[in-house]
Coordinates of C-alpha atoms in Angstrom, one line a residue:
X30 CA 58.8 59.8 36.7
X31 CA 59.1 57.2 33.6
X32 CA 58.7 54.1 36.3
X33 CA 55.5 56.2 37.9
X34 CA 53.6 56.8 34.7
X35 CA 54.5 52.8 33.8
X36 CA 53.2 51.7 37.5
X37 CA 50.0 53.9 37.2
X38 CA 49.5 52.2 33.3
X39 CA 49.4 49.1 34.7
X40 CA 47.5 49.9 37.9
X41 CA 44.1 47.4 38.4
X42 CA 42.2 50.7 39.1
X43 CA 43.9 53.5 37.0
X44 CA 43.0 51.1 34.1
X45 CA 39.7 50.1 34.6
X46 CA 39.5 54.0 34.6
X47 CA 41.3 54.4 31.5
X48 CA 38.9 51.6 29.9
X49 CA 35.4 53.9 31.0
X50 CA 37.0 56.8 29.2
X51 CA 37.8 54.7 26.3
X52 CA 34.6 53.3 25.8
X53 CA 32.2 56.1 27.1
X54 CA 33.8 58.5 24.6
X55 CA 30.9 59.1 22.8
X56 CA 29.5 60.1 26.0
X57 CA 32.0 62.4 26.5
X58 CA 31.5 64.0 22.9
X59 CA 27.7 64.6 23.6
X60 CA 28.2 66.4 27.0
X61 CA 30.9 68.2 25.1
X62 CA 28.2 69.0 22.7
X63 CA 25.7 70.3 25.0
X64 CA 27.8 72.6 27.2
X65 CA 29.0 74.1 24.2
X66 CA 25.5 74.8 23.6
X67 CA 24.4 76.5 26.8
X68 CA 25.8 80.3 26.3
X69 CA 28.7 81.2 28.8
X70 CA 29.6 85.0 28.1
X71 CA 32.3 85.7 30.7
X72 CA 30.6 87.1 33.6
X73 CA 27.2 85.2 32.5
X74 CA 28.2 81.6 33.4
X75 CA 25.8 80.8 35.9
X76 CA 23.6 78.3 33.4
X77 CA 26.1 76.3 32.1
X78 CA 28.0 76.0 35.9
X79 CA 24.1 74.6 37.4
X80 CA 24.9 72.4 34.4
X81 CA 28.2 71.6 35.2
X82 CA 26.6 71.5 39.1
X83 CA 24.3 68.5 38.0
X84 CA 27.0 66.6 36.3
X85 CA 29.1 66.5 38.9
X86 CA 26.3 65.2 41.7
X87 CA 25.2 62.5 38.9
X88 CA 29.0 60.8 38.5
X89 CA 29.5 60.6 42.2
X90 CA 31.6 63.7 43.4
X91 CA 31.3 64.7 47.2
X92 CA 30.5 68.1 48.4
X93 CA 29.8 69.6 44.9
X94 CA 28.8 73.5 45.2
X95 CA 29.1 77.4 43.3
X96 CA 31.5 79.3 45.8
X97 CA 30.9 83.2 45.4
X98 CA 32.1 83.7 42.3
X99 CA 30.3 81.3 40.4
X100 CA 33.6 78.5 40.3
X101 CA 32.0 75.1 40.5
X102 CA 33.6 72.2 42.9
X103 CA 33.5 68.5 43.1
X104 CA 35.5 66.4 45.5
X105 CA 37.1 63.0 45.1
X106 CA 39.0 61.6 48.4
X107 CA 38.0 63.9 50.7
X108 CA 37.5 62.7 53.9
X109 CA 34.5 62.6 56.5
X110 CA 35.6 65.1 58.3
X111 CA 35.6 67.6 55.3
X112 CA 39.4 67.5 56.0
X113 CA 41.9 67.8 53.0
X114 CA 43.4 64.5 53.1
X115 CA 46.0 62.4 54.3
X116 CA 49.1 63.8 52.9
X117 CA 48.1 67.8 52.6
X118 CA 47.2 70.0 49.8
X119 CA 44.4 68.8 47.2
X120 CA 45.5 68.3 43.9
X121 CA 43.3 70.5 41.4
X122 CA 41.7 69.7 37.7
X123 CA 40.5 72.6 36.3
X124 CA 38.8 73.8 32.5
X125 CA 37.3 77.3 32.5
X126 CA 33.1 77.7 31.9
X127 CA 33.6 81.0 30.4
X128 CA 34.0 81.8 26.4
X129 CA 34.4 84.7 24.1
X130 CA 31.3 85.0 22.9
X131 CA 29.3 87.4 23.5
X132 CA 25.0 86.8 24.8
X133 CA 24.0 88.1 20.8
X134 CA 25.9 84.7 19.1
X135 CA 24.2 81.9 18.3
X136 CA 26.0 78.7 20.0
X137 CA 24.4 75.9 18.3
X138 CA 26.3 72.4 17.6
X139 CA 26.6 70.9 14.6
X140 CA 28.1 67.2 13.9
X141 CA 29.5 65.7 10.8
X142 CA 31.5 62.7 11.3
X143 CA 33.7 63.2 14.1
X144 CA 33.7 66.6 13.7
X145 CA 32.1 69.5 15.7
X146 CA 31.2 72.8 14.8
X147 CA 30.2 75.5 17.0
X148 CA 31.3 78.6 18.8
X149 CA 33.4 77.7 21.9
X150 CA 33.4 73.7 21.2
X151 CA 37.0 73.3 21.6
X152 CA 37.7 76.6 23.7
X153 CA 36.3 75.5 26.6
X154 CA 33.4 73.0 26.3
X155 CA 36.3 70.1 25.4
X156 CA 38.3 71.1 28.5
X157 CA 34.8 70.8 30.6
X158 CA 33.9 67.4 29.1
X159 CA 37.3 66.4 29.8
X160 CA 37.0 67.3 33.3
X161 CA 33.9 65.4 34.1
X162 CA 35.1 62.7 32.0
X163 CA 38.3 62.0 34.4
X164 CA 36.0 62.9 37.2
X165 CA 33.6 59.7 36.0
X166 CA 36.3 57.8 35.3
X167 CA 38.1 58.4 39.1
X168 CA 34.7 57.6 40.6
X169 CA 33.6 54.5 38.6
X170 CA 37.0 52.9 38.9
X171 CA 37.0 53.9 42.4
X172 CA 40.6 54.5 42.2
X173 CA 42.3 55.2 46.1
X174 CA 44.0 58.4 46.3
X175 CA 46.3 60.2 49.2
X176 CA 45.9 63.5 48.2
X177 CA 42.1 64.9 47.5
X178 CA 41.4 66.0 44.0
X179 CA 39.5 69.1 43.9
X180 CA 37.4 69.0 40.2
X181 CA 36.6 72.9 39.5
X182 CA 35.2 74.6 36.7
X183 CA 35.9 77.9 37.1
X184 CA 34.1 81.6 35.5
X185 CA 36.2 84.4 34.0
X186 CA 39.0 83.3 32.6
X187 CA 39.0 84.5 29.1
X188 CA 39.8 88.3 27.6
X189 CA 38.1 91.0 30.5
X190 CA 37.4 88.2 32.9
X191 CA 41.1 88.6 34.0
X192 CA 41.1 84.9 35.4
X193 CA 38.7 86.1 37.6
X194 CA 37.2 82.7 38.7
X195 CA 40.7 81.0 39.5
X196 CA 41.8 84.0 41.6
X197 CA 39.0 83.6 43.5
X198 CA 39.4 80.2 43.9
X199 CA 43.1 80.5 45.7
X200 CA 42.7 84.0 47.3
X201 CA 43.4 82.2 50.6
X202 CA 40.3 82.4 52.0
X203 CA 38.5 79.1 51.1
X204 CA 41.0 76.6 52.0
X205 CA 42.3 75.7 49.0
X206 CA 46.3 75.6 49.1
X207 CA 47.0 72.8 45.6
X208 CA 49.9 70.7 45.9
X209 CA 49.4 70.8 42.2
X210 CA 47.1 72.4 39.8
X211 CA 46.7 71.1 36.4
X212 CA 44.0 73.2 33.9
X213 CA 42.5 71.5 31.0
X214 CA 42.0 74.3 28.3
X215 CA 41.1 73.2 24.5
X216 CA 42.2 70.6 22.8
X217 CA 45.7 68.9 21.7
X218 CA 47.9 66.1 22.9
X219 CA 51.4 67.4 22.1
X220 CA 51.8 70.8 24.9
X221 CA 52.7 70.9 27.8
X222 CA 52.0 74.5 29.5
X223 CA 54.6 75.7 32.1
X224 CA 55.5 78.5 31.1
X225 CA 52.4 81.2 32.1
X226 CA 52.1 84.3 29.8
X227 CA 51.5 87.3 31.4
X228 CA 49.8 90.4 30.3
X229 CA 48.7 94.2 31.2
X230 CA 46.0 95.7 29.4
X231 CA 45.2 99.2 29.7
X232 CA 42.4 101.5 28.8
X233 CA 44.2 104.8 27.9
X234 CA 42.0 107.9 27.5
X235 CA 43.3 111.6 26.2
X236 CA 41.1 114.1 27.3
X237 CA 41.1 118.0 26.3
X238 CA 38.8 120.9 25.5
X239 CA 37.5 120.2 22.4
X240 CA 35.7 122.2 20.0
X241 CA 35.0 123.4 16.1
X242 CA 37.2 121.5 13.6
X243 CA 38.2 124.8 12.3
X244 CA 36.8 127.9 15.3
X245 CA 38.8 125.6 17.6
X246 CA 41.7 124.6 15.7
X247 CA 44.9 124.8 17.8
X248 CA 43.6 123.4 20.7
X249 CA 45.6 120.1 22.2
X250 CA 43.7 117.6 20.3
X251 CA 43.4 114.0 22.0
X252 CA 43.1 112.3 18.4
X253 CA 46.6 113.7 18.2
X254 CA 47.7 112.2 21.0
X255 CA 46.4 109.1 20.6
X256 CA 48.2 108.8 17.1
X257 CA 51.3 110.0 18.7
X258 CA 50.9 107.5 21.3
X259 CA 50.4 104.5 19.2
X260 CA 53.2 106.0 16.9
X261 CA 56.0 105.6 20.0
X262 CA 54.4 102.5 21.0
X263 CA 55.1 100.8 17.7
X264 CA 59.1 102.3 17.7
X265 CA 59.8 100.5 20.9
X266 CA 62.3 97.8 20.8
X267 CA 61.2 94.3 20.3
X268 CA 62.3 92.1 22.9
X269 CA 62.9 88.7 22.4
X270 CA 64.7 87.1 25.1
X271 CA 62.7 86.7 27.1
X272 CA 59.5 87.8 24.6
X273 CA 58.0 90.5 25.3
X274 CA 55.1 92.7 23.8
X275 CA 53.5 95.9 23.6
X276 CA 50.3 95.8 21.1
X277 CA 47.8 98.5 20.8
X278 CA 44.5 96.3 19.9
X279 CA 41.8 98.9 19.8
X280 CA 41.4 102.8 19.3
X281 CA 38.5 105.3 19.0
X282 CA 36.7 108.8 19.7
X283 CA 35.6 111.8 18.3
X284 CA 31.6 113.3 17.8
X285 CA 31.7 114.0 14.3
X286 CA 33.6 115.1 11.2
X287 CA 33.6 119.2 11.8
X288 CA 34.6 118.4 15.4
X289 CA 37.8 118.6 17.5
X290 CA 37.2 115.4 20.1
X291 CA 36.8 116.4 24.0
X292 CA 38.5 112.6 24.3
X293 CA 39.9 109.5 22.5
X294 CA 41.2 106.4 23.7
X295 CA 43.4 103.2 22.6
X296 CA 43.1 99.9 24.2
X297 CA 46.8 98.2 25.1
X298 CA 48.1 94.4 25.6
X299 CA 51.6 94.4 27.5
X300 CA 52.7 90.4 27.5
X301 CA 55.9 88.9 28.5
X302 CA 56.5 85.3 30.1
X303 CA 59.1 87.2 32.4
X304 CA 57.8 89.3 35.3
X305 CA 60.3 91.5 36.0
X306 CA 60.6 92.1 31.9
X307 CA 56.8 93.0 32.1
X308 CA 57.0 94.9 35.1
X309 CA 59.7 97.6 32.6
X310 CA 57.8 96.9 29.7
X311 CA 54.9 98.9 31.7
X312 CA 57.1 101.6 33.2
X313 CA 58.2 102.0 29.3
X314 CA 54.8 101.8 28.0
X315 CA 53.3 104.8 30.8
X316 CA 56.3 107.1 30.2
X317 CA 55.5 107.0 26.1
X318 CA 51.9 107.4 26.8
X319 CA 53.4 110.8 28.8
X320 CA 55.2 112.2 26.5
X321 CA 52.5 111.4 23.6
X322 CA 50.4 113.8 26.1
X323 CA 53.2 116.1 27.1
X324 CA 54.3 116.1 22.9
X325 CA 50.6 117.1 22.4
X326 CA 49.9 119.8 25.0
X327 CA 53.6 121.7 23.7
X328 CA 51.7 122.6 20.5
X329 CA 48.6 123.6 21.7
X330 CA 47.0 127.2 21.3
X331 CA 49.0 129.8 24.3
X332 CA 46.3 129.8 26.9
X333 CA 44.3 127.0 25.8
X334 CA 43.5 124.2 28.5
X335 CA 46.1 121.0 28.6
X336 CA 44.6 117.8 27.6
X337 CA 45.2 115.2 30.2
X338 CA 45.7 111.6 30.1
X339 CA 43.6 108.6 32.3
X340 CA 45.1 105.1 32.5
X341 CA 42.6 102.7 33.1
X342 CA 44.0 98.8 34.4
X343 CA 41.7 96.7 32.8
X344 CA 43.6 93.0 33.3
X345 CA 46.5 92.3 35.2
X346 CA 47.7 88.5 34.4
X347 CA 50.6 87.4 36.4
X348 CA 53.6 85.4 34.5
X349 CA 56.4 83.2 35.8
X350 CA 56.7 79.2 35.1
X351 CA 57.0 75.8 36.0
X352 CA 60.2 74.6 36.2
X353 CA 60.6 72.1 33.5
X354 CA 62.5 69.9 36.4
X355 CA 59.5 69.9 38.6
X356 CA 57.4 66.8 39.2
X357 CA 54.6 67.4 37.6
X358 CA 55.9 68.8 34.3
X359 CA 57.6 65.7 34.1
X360 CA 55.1 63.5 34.9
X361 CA 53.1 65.4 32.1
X362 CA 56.3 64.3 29.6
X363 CA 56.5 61.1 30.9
X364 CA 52.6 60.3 30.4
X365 CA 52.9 62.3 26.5
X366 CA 55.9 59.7 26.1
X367 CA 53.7 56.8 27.8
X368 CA 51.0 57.1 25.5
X369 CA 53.7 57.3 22.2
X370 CA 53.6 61.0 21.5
X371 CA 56.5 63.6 21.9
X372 CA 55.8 66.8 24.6
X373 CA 56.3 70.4 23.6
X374 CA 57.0 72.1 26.6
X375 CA 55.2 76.1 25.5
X376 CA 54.0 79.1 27.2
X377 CA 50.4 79.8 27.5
X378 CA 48.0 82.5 28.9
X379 CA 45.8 80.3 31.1
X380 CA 43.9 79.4 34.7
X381 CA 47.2 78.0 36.0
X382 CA 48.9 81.7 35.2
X383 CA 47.5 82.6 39.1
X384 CA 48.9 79.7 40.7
X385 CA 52.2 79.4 38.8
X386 CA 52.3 83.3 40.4
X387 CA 51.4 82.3 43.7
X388 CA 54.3 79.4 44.0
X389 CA 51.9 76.3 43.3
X390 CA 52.8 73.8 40.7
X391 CA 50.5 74.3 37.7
X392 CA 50.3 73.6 34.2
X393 CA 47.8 73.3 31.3
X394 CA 47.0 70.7 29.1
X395 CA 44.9 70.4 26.1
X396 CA 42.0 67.7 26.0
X397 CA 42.9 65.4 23.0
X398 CA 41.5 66.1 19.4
X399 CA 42.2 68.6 16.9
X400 CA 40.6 72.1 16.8
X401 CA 40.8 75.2 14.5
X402 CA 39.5 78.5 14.3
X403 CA 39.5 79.0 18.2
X404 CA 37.5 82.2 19.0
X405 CA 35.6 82.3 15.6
X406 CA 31.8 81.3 15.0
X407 CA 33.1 78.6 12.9
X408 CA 35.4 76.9 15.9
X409 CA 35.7 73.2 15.1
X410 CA 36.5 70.5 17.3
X411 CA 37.8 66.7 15.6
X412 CA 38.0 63.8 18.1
X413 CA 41.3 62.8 16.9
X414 CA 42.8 60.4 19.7
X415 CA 40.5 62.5 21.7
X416 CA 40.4 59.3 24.2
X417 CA 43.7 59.9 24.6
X418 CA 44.1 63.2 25.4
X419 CA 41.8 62.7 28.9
X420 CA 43.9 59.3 29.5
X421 CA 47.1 61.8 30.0
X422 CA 44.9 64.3 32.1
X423 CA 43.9 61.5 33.9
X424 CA 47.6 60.1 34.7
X425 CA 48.7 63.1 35.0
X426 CA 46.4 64.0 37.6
X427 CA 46.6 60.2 39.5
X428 CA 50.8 60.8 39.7
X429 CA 49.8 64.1 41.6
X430 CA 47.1 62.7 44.3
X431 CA 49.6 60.2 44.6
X432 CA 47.7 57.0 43.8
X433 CA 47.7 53.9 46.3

C-alpha cells in the first residue's frame, strides 16, 4: 500500500489535483465559512443540502440530486449509461450536513487569523468543505478513475438523528452497494477511524398512580424508581475489554413539590465497540431497569395500583470495525505516513458506523486543522495544515476508485 500511495503522489493528475487544493485553500475556508452559517438542526437540513446541491453542479459533478431523505449526491466517473462503473461498486466520500444545534442558536462566523469561530465550524461544516474541495479538485484535474465515486452529504447523523441519512443511503434500495466508504467528519490529520462505536439509547418512563405528597404517601412512587434505577445502573461492572458503557444522561418528572409524580423518566446511552458485548450490556441494562420497578412496586401501599415501566428505543447505532489489515485502512496509514505524519488507528461514533455494520469497508477521517470545543457555541476551527488534511482524503479516496 506504501508503493500505491507513492505511485498516486507522483501521478500527473492526482497532483495537479493536489496543487488546486493547495492553492484554492482559501476557497475552501470561505465555503467552510458559509455552510457553517446556514443553520442545519438535524432533521432541518434541507437549506444548507440546496446549498451543498449548487456546489456540487457548479464544480462539475454528474447526476447531482436530494434522494428522499434529504442526503445530497454528486457523481465522478459514472458512465453514460448511469451504470456503476467498470470494476463494480462506487467508492463513497461522505461528511454529514447535520449539527447539534438547535433552530434558537445563532450560527454566525467569525474570523481572526486563521482561526474560525462559530457553532458547528469544525463539526461538520470542515468535513463538507472538504468534500467539495476533493470533489473540485477530482474534476478540475480530471483525474481517470475505475471505480465511480459517489460524493454525498448526508442529514441525521448527529445525537437523535441516529445516522438517519447514511442508513438511508445503503438501505439497498437505491443502488448503492460501496466497495469503500470513507466519511470526512471534523477536523485532524493524525486518526484513522475503523473501529465504529456503537450505542443504544433509551427513553425509560416509570409510570404509577400518583397523588398527594402526604394523602397519597405509600403509593409506588416513579421518582423512586427512577433513583433506584439510576442507583443499579451506576453499580454495574465497568467493562474494559472490549469498553463498554452504560450512562444515564438525562432525568426528570414530577408536577410540583406537595405531589407524588403519575411518571418520571431517565434518558440512557449504552456504548461498546463490540456487538455482541452491547447486545448483553442491554439485556443487563432492561433486567436492572426491572427490578428498579419490581424493588419499587414491593413497597407500595397493599391494594394500591403497581407502577409500570415503558422502554422507549430512541437510537440504535450499530458497532463492529475495520480490520486494521484491510486495504483501505492501510492505504489511510500509508497516505498519514506519505504526507510525514504518524496514524492513530481509534474508535469513533460516525456515518461509516452503518456500513462497517453492513460488511462494507468504511472509515472516517478528519479534514486537516485543529478544532476545540466541538458541540459548544464557541467551536473553533484553525487551518493548521488544513491543505493537508483534504490531500489524504483525496489519496485516500483515489487508492479506492482505483486510479488509472
Amino acid at each position: 500500500m506504501n508503493d500505491l500511495i507513492s505511485r498516486l503522489l507522483a501521478h500527473e493528475r492526482i497532483r495537479a489535483a493536489r496543487h488546486h487544493i493547495e492553492r484554492t485553500d482559501e476557497v475552501t475556508l470561505a465555503r467552510q465559512a458559509a455552510l457553517s452559517a446556514i443553520p442545519a438542526p438535524t432533521g432541518a437540513e434541507g437549506r444548507r443540502a440546496a446549498h451543498l446541491a449548487e456546489l456540487f453542479r457548479t464544480i462539475g459533478l454528474s447526476d447531482v440530486s436530494i434522494d428522499h431523505a434529504g442526503n445530497v449526491h454528486g457523481w465522478l466517473g459514472k458512465n453514460g449509461r448511469g451504470e456503476a462503473g467498470e470494476v463494480g461498486g462506487p467508492v463513497v466520500l461522505a461528511a454529514h450536513l447535520d449539527t447539534v444545534f438547535g433552530a434558537e442558536v445563532d450560527v454566525a462566523v467569525e474570523r481572526r487569523g486563521q482561526r474560525l469561530e462559530g457553532p458547528g465550524i469544525s463539526d461538520n461544516a470542515r468535513g463538507l468543505a472538504a468534500l467539495v474541495a476533493v470533489a473540485e479538485a477530482m474534476v478540475a484535474a480530471r483525474v481517470p478513475v475505475a471505480r465511480p465515486i459517489l460524493f454525498a452529504a448526508t442529514v441525521g447523523e448527529e445525537g437523535s438523528g441516529d445516522l438517519r441519512g447514511v442508513k438511508h443511503l445503503l438501505n439497498g434500495k437505491h443502488d448503492v452497494t460501496p466497495a469503500a466508504f470513507i466519511a470526512l467528519d471534523g477536523a485532524g490529520l493524525d486518526r484513522v477511524i475503523h473501529r465504529a462505536l456503537g450505542s443504544k439509547r433509551y427513553h425509560v418512563t416509570f409510570r404509577g398512580p400518583g397523588g398527594h405528597s402526604w394523602a397519597a404517601f405509600g403509593v409506588a412512587n416513579p421518582a423512586n424508581a427512577v433513583g433506584r434505577a439510576a442507583a443499579l445502573l451506576a453499580d454495574l461492572p465497568t467493562q474494559q475489554a472490549p469498553r463498554t458503557t452504560c450512562a444515564v444522561v438525562r432525568l426528570g418528572g414530577g408536577t410540583g413539590l406537595n405531589s407524588i409524580p403519575q411518571e418520571a423518566w431517565l434518558d440512557l446511552d449504552l456504548r461498546s465497540e463490540d456487538p455482541r458485548a452491547l447486545a448483553q450490556l442491554d439485556v443487563t441494562v432492561r433486567a436492572a431497569l426491572e427490578r428498579a420497578a419490581d424493588d419499587e412496586n414491593r413497597r407500595r401501599t397493599a391494594g394500591s395500583p403497581p407502577l409500570r415501566v415503558e422502554i422507549q428505543l430512541l437510537g440504535d447505532r450499530p458497532s463492529g470495525m475495520t480490520p486494521r489489515a484491510h486495504p483501505l485502512v492501510q492505504a489511510a496509514v500509508a497516505a498519514n505516513r506519505a504526507l510525514g505524519r504518524d496514524a492513530e488507528l481509534a474508535s469513533a461514533s460516525t456515518d461509516a458506523n452503518v456500513p462497517i455494520a453492513l460488511g462494507i469497508p468504511a472509515i472516517a477521517l478528519g479534514a486537516g486543522g485543529k478544532a476545540g470545543d466541538a458541540h459548544l457555541a464557541t467551536e473553533w476551527f484553525e487551518n493548521v495544515e488544513g491543505a493537508l488534511g483534504i490531500v489524504r482524503a483525496l489519496l485516500v479516496t483515489a487508492a479506492m476508485a482505483e486510479v488509472r
